[in-house]
N, CA and C of each residue as an Amber inpcrd file, in Angstrom:
protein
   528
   1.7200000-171.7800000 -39.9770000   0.3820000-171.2270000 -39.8400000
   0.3430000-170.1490000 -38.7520000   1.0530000-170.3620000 -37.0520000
   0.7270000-169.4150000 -36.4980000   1.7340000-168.3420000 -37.2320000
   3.2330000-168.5240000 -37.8730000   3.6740000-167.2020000 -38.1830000
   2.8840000-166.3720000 -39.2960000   2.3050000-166.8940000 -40.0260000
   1.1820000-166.6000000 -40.9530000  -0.0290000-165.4230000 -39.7450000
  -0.3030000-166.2130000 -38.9330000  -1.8180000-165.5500000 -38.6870000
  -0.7700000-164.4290000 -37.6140000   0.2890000-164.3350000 -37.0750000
   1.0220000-163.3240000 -36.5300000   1.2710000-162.2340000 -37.1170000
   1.7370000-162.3920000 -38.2720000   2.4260000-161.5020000 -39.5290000
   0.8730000-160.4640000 -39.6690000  -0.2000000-161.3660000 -40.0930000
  -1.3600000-160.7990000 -40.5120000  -1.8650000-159.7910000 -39.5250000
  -1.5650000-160.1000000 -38.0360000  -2.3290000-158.9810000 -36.8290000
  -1.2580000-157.7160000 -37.0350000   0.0200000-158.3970000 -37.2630000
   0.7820000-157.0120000 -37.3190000   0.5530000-156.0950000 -38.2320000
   0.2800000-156.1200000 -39.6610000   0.5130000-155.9400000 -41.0440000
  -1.0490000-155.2360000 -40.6650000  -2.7340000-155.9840000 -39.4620000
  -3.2400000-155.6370000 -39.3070000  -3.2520000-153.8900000 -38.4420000
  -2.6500000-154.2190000 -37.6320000  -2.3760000-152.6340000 -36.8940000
  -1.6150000-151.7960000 -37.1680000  -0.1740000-152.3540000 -38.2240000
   0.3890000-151.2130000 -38.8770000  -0.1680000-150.4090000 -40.2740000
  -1.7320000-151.1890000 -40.6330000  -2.7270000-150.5820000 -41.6470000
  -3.4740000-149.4750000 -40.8670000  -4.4480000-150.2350000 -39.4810000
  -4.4500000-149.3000000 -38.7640000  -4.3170000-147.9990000 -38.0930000
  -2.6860000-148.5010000 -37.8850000  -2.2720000-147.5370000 -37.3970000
  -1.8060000-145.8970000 -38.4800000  -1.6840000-146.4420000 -39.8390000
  -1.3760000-145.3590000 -40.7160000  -2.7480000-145.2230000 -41.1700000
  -3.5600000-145.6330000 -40.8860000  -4.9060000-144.6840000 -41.3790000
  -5.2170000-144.2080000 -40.4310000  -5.1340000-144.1910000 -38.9090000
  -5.0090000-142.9580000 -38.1330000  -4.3360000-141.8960000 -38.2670000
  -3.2170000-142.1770000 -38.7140000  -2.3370000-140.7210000 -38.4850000
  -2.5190000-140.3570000 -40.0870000  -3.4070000-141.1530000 -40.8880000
  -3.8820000-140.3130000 -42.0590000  -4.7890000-139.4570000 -42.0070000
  -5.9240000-139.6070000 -40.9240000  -7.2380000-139.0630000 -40.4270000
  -6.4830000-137.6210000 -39.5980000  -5.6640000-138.1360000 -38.5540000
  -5.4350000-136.8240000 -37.5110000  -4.1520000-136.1700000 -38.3290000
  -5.0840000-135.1110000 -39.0800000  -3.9060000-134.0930000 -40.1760000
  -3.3730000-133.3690000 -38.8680000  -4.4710000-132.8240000 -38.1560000
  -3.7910000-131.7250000 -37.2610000  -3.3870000-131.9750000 -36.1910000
  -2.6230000-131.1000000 -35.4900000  -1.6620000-131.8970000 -34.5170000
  -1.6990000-130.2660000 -33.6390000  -2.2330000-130.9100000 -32.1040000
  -2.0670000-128.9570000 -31.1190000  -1.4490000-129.9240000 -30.0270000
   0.0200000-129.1210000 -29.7870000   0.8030000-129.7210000 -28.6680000
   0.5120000-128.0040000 -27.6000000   0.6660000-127.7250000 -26.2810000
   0.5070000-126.8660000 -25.5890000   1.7220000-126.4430000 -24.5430000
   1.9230000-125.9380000 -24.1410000   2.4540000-125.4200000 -22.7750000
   1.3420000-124.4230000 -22.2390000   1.5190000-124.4330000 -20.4740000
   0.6330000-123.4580000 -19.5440000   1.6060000-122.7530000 -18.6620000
   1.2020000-121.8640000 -18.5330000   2.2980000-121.1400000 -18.0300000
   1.3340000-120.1200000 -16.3870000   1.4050000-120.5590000 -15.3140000
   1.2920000-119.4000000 -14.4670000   1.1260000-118.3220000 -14.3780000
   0.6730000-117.6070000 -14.8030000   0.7120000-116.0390000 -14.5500000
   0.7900000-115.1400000 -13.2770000   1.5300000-113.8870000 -13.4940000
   1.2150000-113.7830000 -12.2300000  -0.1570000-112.9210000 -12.0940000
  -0.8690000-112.6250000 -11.3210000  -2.4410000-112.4480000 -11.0230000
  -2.6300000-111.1540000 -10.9650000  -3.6390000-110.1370000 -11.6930000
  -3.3010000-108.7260000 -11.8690000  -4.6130000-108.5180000 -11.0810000
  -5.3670000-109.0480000 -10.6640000  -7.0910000-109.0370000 -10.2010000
  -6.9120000-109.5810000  -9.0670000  -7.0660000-109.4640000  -7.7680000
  -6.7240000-110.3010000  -6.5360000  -8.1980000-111.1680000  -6.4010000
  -7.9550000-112.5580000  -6.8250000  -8.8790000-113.7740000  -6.5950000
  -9.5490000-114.1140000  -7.4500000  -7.9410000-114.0170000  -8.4990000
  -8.3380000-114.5010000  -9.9240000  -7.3140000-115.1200000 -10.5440000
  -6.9760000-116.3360000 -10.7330000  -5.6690000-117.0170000 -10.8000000
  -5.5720000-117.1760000 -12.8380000  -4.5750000-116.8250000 -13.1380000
  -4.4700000-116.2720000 -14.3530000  -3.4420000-117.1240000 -15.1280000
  -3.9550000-117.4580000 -15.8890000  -2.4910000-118.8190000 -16.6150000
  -2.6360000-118.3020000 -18.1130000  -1.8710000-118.9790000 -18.9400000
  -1.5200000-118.5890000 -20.2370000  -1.5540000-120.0050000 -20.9030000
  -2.3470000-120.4940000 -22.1300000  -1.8210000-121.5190000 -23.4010000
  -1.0450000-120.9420000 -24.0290000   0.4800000-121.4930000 -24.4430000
   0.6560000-121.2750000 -25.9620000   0.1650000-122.3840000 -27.0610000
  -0.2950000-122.2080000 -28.2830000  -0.3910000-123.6310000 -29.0560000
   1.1680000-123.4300000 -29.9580000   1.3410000-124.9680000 -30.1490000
   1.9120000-125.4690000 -31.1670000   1.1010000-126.3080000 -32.3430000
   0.5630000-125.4140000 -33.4900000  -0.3020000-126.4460000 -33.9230000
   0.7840000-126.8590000 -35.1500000   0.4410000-127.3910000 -36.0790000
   0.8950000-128.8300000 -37.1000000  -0.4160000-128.7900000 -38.1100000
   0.2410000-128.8520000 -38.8120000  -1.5850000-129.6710000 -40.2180000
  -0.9050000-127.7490000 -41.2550000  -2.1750000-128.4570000 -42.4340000
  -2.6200000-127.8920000 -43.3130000  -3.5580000-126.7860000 -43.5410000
  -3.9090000-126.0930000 -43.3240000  -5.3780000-124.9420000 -43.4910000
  -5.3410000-124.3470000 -44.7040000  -6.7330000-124.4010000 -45.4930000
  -7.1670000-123.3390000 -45.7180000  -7.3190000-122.1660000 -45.7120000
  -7.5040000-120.8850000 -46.6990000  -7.9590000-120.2890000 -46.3850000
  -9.8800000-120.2550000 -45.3590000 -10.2390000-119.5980000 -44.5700000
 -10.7710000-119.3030000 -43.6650000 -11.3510000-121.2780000 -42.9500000
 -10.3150000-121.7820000 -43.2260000 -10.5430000-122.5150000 -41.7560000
 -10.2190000-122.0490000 -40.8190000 -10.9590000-123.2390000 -39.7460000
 -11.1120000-122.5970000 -38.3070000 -10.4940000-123.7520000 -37.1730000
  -9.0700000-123.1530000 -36.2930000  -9.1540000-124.8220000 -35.3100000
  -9.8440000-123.7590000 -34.5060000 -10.8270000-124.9240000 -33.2580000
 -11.6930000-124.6020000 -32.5540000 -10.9690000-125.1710000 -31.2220000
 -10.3210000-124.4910000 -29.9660000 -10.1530000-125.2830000 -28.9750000
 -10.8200000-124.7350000 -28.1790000 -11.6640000-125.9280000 -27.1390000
 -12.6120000-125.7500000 -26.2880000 -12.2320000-125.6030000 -24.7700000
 -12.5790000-124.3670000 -24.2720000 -12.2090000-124.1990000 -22.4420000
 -13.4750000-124.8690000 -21.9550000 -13.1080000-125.8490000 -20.9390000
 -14.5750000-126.1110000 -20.3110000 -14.9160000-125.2940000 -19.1080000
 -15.9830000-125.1980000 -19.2670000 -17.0700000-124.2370000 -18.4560000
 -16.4010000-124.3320000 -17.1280000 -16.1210000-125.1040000 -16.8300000
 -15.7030000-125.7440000 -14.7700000 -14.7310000-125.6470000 -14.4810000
 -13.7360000-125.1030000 -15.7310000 -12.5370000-124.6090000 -15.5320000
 -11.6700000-123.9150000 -15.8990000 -12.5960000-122.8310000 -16.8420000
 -12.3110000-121.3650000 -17.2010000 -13.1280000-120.6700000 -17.2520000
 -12.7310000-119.3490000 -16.2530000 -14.3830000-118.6660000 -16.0290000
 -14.1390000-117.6190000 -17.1530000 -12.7070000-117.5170000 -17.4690000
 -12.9390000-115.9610000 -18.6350000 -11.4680000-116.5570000 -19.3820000
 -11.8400000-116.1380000 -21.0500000 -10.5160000-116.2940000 -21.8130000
 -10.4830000-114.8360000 -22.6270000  -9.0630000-114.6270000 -22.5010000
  -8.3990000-113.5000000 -22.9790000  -8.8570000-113.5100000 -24.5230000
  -8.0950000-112.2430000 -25.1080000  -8.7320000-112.4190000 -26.6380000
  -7.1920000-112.9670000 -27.3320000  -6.3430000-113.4960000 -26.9670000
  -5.7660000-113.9800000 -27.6100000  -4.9250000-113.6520000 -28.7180000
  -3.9390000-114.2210000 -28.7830000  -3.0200000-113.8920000 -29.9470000
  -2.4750000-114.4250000 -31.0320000  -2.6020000-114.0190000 -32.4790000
  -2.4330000-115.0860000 -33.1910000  -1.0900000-114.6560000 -33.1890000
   0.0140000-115.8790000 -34.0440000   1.4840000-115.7020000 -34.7660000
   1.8580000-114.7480000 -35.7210000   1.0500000-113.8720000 -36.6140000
   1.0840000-113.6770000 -37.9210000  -0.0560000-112.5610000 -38.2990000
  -0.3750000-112.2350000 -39.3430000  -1.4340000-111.7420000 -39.7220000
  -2.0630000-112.7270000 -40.9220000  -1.3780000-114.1290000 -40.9750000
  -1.7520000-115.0230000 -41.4970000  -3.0480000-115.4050000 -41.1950000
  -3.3130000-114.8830000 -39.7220000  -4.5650000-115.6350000 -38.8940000
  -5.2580000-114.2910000 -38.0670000  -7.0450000-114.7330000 -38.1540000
  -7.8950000-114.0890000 -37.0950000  -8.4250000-114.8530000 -35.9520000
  -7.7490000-113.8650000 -34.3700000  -8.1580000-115.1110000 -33.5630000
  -9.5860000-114.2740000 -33.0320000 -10.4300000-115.2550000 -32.2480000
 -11.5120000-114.8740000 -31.5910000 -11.8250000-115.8150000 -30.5410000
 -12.0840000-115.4030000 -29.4840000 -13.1140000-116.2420000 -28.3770000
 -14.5870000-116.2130000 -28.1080000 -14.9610000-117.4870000 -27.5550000
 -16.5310000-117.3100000 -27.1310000 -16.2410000-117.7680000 -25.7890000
 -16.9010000-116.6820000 -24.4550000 -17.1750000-116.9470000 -22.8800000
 -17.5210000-118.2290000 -22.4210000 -16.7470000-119.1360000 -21.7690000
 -17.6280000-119.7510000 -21.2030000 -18.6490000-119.1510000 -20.1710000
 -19.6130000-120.1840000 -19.5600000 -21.0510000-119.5730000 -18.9170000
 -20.7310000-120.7460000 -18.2680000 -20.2450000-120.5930000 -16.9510000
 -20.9210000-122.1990000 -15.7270000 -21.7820000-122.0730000 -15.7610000
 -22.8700000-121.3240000 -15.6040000 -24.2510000-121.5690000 -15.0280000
 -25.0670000-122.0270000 -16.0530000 -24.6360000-122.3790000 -17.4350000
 -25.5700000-122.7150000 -18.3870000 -25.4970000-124.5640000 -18.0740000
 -24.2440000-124.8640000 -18.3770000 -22.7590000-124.7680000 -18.5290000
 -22.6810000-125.0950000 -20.3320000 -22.0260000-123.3510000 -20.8390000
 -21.3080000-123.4940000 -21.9060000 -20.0840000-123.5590000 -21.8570000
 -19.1600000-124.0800000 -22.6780000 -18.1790000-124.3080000 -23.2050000
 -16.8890000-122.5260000 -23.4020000 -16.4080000-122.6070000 -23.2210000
 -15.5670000-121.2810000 -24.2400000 -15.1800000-121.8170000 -25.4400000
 -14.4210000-120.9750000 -26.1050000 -13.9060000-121.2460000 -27.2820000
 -12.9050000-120.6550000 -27.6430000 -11.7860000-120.6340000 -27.6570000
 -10.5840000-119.8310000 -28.5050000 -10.2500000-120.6200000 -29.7950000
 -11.1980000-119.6590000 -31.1810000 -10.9270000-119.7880000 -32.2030000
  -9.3620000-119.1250000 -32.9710000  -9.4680000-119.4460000 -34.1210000
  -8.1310000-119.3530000 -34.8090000  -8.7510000-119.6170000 -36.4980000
  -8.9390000-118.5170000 -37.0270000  -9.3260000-118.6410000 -38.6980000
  -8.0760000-118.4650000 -39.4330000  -7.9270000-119.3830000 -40.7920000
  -7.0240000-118.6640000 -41.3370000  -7.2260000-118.0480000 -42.4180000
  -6.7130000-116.9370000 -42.8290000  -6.8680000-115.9170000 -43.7400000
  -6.6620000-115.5670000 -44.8440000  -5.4050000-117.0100000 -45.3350000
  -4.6620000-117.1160000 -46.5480000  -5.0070000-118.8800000 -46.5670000
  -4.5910000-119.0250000 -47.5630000  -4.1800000-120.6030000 -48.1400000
  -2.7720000-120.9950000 -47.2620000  -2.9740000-121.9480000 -46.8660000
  -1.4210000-122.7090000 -46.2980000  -0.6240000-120.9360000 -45.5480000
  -1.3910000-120.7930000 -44.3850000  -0.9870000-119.9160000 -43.4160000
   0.0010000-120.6440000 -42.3460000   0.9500000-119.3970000 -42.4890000
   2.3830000-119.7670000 -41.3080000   1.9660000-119.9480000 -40.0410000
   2.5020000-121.3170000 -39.9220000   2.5660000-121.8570000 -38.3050000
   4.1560000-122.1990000 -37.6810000   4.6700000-121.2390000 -37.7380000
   5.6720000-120.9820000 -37.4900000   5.7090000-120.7930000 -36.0220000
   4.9650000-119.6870000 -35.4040000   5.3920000-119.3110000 -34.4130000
   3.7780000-119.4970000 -33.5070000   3.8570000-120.2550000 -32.4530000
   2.9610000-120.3210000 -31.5880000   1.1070000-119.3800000 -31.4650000
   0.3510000-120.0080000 -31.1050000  -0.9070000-118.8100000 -30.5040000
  -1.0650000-119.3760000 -29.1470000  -1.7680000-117.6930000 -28.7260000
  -1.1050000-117.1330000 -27.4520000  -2.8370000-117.2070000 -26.9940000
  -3.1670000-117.6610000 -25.4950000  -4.3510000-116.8210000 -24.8850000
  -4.1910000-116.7460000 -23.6580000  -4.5440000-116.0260000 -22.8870000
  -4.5890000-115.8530000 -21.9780000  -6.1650000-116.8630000 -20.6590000
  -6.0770000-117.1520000 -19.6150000  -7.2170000-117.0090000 -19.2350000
  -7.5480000-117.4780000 -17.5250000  -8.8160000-117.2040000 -16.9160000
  -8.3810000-116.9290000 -15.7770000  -8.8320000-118.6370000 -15.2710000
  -8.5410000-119.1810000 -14.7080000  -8.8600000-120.7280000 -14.5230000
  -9.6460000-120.5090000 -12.7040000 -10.9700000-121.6350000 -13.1030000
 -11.9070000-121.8900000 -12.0220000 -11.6210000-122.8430000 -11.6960000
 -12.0230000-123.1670000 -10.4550000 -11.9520000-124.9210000  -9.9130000
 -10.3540000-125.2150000  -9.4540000 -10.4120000-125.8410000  -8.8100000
  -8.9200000-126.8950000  -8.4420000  -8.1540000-127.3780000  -9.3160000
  -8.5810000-127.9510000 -10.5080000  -7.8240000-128.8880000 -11.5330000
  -7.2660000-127.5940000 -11.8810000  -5.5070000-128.5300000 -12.7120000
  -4.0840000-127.4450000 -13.4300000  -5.1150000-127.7320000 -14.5250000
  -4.6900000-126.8020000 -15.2700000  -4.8450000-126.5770000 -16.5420000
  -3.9640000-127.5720000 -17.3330000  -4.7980000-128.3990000 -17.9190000
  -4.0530000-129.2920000 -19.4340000  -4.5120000-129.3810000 -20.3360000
  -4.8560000-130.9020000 -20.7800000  -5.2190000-131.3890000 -22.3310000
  -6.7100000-130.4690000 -22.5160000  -6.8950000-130.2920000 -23.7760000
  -8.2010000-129.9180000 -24.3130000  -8.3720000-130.3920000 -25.5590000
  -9.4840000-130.5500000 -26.0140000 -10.2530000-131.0760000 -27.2410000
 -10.2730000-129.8320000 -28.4000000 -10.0600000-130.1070000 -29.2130000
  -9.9590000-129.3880000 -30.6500000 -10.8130000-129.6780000 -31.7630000
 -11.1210000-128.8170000 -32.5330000 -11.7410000-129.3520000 -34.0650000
 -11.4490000-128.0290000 -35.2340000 -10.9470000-128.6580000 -35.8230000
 -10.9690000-127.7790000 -37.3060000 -11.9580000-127.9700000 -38.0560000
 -12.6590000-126.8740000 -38.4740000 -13.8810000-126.7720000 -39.2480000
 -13.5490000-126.0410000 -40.6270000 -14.1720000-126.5260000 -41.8690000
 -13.7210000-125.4890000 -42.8930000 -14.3860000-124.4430000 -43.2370000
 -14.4810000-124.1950000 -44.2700000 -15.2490000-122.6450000 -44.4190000
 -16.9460000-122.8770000 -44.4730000 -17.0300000-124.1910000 -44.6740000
 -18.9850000-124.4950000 -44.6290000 -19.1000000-124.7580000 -43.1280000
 -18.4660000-124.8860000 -42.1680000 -18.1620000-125.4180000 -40.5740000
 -18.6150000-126.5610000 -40.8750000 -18.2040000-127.9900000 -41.4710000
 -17.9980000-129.2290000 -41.6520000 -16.7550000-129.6110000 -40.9280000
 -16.7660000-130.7610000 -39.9860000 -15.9850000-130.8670000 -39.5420000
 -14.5040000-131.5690000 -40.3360000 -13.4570000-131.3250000 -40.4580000
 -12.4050000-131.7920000 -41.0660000 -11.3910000-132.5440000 -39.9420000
 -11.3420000-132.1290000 -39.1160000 -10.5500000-132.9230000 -38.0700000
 -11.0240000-132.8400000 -36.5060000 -10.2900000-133.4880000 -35.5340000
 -10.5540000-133.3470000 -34.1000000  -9.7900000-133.6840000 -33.3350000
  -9.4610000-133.5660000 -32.4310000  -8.6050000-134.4790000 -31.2240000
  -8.2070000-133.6580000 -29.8450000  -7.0760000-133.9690000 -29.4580000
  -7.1330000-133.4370000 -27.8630000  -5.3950000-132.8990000 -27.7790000
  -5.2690000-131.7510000 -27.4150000  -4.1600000-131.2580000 -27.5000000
  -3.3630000-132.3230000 -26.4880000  -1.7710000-131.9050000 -26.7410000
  -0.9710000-133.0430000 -26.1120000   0.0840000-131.9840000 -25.4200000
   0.4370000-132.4740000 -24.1170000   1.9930000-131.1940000 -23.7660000
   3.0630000-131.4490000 -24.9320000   3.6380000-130.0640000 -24.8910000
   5.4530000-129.9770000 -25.4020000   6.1280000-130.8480000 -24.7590000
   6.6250000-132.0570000 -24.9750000   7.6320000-132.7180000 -24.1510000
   8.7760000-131.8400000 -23.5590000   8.9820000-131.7480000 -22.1030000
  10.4190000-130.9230000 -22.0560000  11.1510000-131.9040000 -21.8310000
  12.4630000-130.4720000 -21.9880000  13.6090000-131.0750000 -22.1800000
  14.1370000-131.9860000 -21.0790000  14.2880000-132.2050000 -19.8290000
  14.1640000-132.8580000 -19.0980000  13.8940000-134.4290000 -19.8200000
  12.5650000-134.6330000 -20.0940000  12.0310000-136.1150000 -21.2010000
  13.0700000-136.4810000 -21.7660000  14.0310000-135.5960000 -22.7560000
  14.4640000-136.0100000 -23.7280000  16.3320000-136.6360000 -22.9110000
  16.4370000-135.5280000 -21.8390000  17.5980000-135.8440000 -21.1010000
  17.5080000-137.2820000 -20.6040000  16.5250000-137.7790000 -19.2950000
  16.0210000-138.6710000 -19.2100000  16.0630000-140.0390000 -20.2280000
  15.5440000-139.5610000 -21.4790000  15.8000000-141.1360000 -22.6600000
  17.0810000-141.1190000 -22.8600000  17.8540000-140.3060000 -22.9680000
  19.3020000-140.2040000 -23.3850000  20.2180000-140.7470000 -22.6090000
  19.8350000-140.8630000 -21.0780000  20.3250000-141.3140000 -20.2050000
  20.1130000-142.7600000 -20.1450000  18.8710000-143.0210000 -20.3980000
  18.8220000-144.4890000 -20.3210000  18.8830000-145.1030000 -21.8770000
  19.1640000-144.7070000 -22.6330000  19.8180000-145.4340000 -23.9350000
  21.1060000-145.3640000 -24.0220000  21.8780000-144.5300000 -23.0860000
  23.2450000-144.7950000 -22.3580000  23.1330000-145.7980000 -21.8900000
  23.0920000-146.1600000 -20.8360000  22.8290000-147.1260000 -19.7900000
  22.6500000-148.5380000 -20.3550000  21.7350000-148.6500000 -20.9420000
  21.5490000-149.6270000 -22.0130000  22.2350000-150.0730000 -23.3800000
  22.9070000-149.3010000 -23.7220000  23.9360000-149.6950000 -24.9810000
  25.5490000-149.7010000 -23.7520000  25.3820000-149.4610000 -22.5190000
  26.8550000-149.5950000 -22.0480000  26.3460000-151.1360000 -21.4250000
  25.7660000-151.3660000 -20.8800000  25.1190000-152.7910000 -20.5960000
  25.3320000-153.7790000 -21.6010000  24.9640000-153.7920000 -23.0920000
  24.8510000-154.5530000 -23.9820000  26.5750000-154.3570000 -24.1900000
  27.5160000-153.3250000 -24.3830000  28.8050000-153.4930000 -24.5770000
  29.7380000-154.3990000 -23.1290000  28.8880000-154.5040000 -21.9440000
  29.4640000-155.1520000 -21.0860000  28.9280000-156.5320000 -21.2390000
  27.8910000-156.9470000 -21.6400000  27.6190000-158.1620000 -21.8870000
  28.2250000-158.8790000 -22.8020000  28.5650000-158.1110000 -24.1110000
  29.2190000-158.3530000 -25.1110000  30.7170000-158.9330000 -25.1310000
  31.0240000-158.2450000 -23.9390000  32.2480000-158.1310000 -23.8650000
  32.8110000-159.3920000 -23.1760000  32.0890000-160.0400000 -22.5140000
  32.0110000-161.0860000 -21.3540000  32.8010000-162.4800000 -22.2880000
């Protein structure tokens, strides 16, 4: 009986868990990059996206700068002529939001190669995660979520090292 009602929680969250990653089609991983500062007392950084998913022609991913910590975004660059990018200002004093949009222009447009923006960052906090939404051509929402970093390479050195470590452990135990 309890391996019964065990089996069932698992079988429960691995249902779960694939109807999440059925819901989140799209996928925006980031890097930020420093800039160096062309305006003196204006600190200037760069997103690239890595996005993932499916589009439409003239869908839209929507990623949001918040007001408190981007006072101006560049106009941005798409990968391709697959895509039209555009921004909307944030406003602290309202406090609106920015926006660096991304339409696409064809059916199943190349995401091959990264989009680019530029922008000048307010406040103390680094620049990281941000919230996303793809909208389709009626602006219905189709997806959402929160961009994630590029793992570097470093991460991947790091696991490699310790799944060394750990399979030479299990061959010394083995060995005993």
């Amino acid at each position: 009986m309890r391996i019964a009602r065990s089996f069932t929680h698992v079988a429960a969250a691995i249902g779960f868990t694939f109807s999440l990653s059925a819901a989140a089609a799209t996928s925006v991983q980031f890097e930020v990059h420093d800039l160096s500062d062309t305006i003196a007392g204006e600190d200037l950084w760069q997103y690239r996206y890595f996005v993932a998913g499916t589009f439409q022609q003239f869908e839209e991913l929507d990623v949001v700068f918040d007001a408190a910590l981007a006072s101006s975004i560049g106009s941005g660059v798409a990968p391709n002529d697959d895509w039209a990018v555009s921004v909307v200002q944030p406003i602290a004093g309202i406090p609106a939001d920015g926006i660096f949009a991304a339409q696409a222009q064809i059916d199943n447009p190349s995401l091959s190669q990264p989009f680019t923006v530029d922008f000048v960052r307010s406040g103390s906090a680094l620049p990281g995660a941000q919230s996303f939404e793809v909208v389709d051509a009626n602006f219905e929402l189709k997806d959402f979520g929160i961009t994630s970093p590029v793992p570097e390479p470093a991460s991947y050195v790091l696991l490699a090292a310790g799944l060394a470590v750990l399979g030479v452990r299990r061959l010394t135990i083995a060995a005993r």
